[in-house]
PDB file of C-alpha atoms and ligand atoms in Angstrom:
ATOM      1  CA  UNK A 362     118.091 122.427  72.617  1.00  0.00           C
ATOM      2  CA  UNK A 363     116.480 121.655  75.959  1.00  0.00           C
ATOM      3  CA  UNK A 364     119.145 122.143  79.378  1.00  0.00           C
ATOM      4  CA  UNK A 365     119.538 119.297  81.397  1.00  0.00           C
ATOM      5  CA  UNK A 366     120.769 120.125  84.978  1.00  0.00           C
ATOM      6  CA  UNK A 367     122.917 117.363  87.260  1.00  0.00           C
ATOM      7  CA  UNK A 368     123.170 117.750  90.534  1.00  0.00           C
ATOM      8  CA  UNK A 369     126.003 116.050  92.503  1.00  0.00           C
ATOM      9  CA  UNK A 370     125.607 115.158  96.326  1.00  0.00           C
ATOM     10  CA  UNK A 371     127.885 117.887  97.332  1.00  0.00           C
ATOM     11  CA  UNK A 372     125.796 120.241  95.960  1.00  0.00           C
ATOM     12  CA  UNK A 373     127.669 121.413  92.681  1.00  0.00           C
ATOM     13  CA  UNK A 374     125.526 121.329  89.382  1.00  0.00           C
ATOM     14  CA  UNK A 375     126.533 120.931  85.574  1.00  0.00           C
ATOM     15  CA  UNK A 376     123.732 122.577  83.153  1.00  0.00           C
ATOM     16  CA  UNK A 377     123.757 120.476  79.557  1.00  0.00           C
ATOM     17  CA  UNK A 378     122.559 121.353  76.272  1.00  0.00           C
ATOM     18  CA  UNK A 379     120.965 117.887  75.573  1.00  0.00           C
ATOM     19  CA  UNK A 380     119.857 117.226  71.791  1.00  0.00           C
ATOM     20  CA  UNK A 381     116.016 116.244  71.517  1.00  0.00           C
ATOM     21  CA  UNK A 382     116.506 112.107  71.505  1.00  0.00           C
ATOM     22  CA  UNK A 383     119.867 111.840  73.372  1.00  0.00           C
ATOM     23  CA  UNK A 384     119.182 109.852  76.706  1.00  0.00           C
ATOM     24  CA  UNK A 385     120.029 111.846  80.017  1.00  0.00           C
ATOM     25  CA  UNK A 386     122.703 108.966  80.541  1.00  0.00           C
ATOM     26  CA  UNK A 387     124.535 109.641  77.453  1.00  0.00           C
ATOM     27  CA  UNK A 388     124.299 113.089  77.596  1.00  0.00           C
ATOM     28  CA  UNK A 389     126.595 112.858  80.732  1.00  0.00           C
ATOM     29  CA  UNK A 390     129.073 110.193  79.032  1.00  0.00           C
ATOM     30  CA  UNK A 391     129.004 112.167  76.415  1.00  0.00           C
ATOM     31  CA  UNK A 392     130.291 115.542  79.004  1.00  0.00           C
ATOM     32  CA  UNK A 393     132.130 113.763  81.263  1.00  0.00           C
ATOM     33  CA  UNK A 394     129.713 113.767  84.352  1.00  0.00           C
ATOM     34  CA  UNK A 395     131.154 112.204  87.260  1.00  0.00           C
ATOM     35  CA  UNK A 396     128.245 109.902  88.810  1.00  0.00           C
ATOM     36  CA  UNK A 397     127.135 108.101  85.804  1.00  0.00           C
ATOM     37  CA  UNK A 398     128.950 104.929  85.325  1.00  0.00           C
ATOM     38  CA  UNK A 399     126.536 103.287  82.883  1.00  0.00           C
ATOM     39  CA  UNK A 400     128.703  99.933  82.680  1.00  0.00           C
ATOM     40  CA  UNK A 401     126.335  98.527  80.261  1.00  0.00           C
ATOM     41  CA  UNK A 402     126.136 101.422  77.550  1.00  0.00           C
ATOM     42  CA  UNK A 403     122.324 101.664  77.631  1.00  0.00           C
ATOM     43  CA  UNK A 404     121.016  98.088  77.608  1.00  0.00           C
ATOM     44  CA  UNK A 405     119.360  98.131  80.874  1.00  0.00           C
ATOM     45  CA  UNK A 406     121.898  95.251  82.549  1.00  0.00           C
ATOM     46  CA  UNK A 407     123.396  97.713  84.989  1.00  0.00           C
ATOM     47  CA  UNK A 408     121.708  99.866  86.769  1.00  0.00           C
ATOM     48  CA  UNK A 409     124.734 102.125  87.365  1.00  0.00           C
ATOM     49  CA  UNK A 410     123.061 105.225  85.445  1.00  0.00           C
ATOM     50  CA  UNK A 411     120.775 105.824  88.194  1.00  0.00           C
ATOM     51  CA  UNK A 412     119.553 109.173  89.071  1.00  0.00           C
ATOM     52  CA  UNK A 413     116.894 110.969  91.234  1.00  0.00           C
ATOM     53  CA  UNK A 414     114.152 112.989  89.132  1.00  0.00           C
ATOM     54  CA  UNK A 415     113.672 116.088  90.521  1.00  0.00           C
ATOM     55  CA  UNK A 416     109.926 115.166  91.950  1.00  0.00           C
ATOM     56  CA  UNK A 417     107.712 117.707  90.598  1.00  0.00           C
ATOM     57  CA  UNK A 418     109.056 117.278  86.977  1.00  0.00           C
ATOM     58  CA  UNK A 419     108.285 113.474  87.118  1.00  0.00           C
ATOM     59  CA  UNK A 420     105.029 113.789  84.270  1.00  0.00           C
ATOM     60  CA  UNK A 421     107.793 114.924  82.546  1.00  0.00           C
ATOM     61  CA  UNK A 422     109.228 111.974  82.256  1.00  0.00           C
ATOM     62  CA  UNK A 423     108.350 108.471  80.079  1.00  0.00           C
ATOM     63  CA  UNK A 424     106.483 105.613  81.953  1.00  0.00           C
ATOM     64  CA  UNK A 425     108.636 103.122  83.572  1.00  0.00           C
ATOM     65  CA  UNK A 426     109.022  99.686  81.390  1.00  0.00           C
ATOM     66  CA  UNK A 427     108.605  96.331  83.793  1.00  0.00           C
ATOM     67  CA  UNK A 428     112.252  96.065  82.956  1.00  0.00           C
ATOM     68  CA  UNK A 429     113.039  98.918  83.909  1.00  0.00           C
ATOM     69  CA  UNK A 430     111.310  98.536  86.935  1.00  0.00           C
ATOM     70  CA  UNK A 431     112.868  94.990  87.701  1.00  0.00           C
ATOM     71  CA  UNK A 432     116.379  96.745  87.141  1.00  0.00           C
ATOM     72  CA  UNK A 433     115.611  99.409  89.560  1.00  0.00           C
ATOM     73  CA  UNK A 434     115.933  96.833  92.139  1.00  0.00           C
ATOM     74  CA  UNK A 435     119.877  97.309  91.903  1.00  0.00           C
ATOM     75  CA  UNK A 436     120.510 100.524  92.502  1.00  0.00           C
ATOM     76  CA  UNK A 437     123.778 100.574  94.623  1.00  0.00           C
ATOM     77  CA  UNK A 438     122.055 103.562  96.557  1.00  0.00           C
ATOM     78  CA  UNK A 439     118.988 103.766  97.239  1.00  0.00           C
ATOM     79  CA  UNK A 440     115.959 103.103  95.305  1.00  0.00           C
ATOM     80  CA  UNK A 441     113.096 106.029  95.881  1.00  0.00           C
ATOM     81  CA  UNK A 442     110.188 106.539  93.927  1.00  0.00           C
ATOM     82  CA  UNK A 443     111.725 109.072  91.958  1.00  0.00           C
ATOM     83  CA  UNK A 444     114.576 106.893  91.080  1.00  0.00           C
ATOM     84  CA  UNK A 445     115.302 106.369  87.052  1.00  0.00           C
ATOM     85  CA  UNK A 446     117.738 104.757  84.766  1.00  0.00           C
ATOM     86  CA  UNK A 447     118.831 107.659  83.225  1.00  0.00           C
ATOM     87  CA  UNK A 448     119.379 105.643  79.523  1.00  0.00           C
ATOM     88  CA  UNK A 449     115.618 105.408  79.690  1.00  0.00           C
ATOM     89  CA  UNK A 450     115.299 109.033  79.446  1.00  0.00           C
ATOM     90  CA  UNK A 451     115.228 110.258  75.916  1.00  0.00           C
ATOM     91  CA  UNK A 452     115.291 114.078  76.025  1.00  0.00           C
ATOM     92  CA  UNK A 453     111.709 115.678  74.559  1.00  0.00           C
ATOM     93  CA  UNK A 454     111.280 119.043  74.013  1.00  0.00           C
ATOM     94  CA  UNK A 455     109.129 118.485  77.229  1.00  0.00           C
ATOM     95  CA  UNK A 456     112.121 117.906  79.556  1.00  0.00           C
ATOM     96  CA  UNK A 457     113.898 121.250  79.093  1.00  0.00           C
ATOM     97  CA  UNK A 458     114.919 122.469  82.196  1.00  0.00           C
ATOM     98  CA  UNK A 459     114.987 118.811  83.782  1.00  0.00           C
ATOM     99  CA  UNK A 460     116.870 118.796  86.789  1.00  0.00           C
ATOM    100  CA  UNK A 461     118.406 115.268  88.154  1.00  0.00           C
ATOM    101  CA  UNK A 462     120.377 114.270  91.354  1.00  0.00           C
ATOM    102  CA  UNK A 463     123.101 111.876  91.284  1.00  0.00           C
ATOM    103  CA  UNK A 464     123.262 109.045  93.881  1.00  0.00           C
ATOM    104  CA  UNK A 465     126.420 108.936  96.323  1.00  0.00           C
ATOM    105  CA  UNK A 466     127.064 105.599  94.464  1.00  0.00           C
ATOM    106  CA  UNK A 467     126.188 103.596  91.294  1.00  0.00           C
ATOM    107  CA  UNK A 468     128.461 100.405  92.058  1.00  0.00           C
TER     108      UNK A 468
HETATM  109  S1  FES B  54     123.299 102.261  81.326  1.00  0.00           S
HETATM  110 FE1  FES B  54     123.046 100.273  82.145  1.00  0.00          FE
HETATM  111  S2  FES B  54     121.029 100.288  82.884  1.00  0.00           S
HETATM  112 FE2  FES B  54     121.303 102.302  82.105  1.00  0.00          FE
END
């Protein structure tokens, strides 16, 4: 099952066993990661699942929708081009060893 690693801002880290399909946001509901808030439960009207993709594994990662995109644009920290709504990361075999930052905010 591929590990998915979260960062928090002070530094500390929780490693996940993430089943192939799961999104990265629901992964951390699922746990109990502090620093997802996903308000909307995956539907893309929030915004509050934001994380930072840890640069060099970006390729990793799916292509941005529009909406997706356009949703981006409410981060409550801020948005940098590494910035992702974590429900629009379904874990691939791919993405083992994905590591993600949490923002100092999502609301
Ligand atoms: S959970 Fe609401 S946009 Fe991702």
């Amino acid at each position: 099952m591929p590990n998915i690693t979260y960062i928090h801002p002070d530094g500390s880290r929780e490693v996940l066993d993430v089943p192939v399909g799961t999104s990265v946001m629901r992964a951390a509901i699922l746990n109990s990661v502090d620093g997802i808030v996903a308000e909307c439960g995956g539907e893309m009207m929030c915004a509050t699942c934001h994380v930072y993709v840890e640069e060099a594994q970006m390729p990793l990662t799916p292509p941005q929708s529009d909406d997706e995109k356009a949703m981006l644009e409410f981060t409550a920290s801020e948005r940098k081009p590494n910035s992702r709504l974590s429900c629009q990361l379904a874990v691939t075999p791919e993405m083992d060893g994905l590591v993600v930052y949490l923002p100092e905010s999502q609301v």
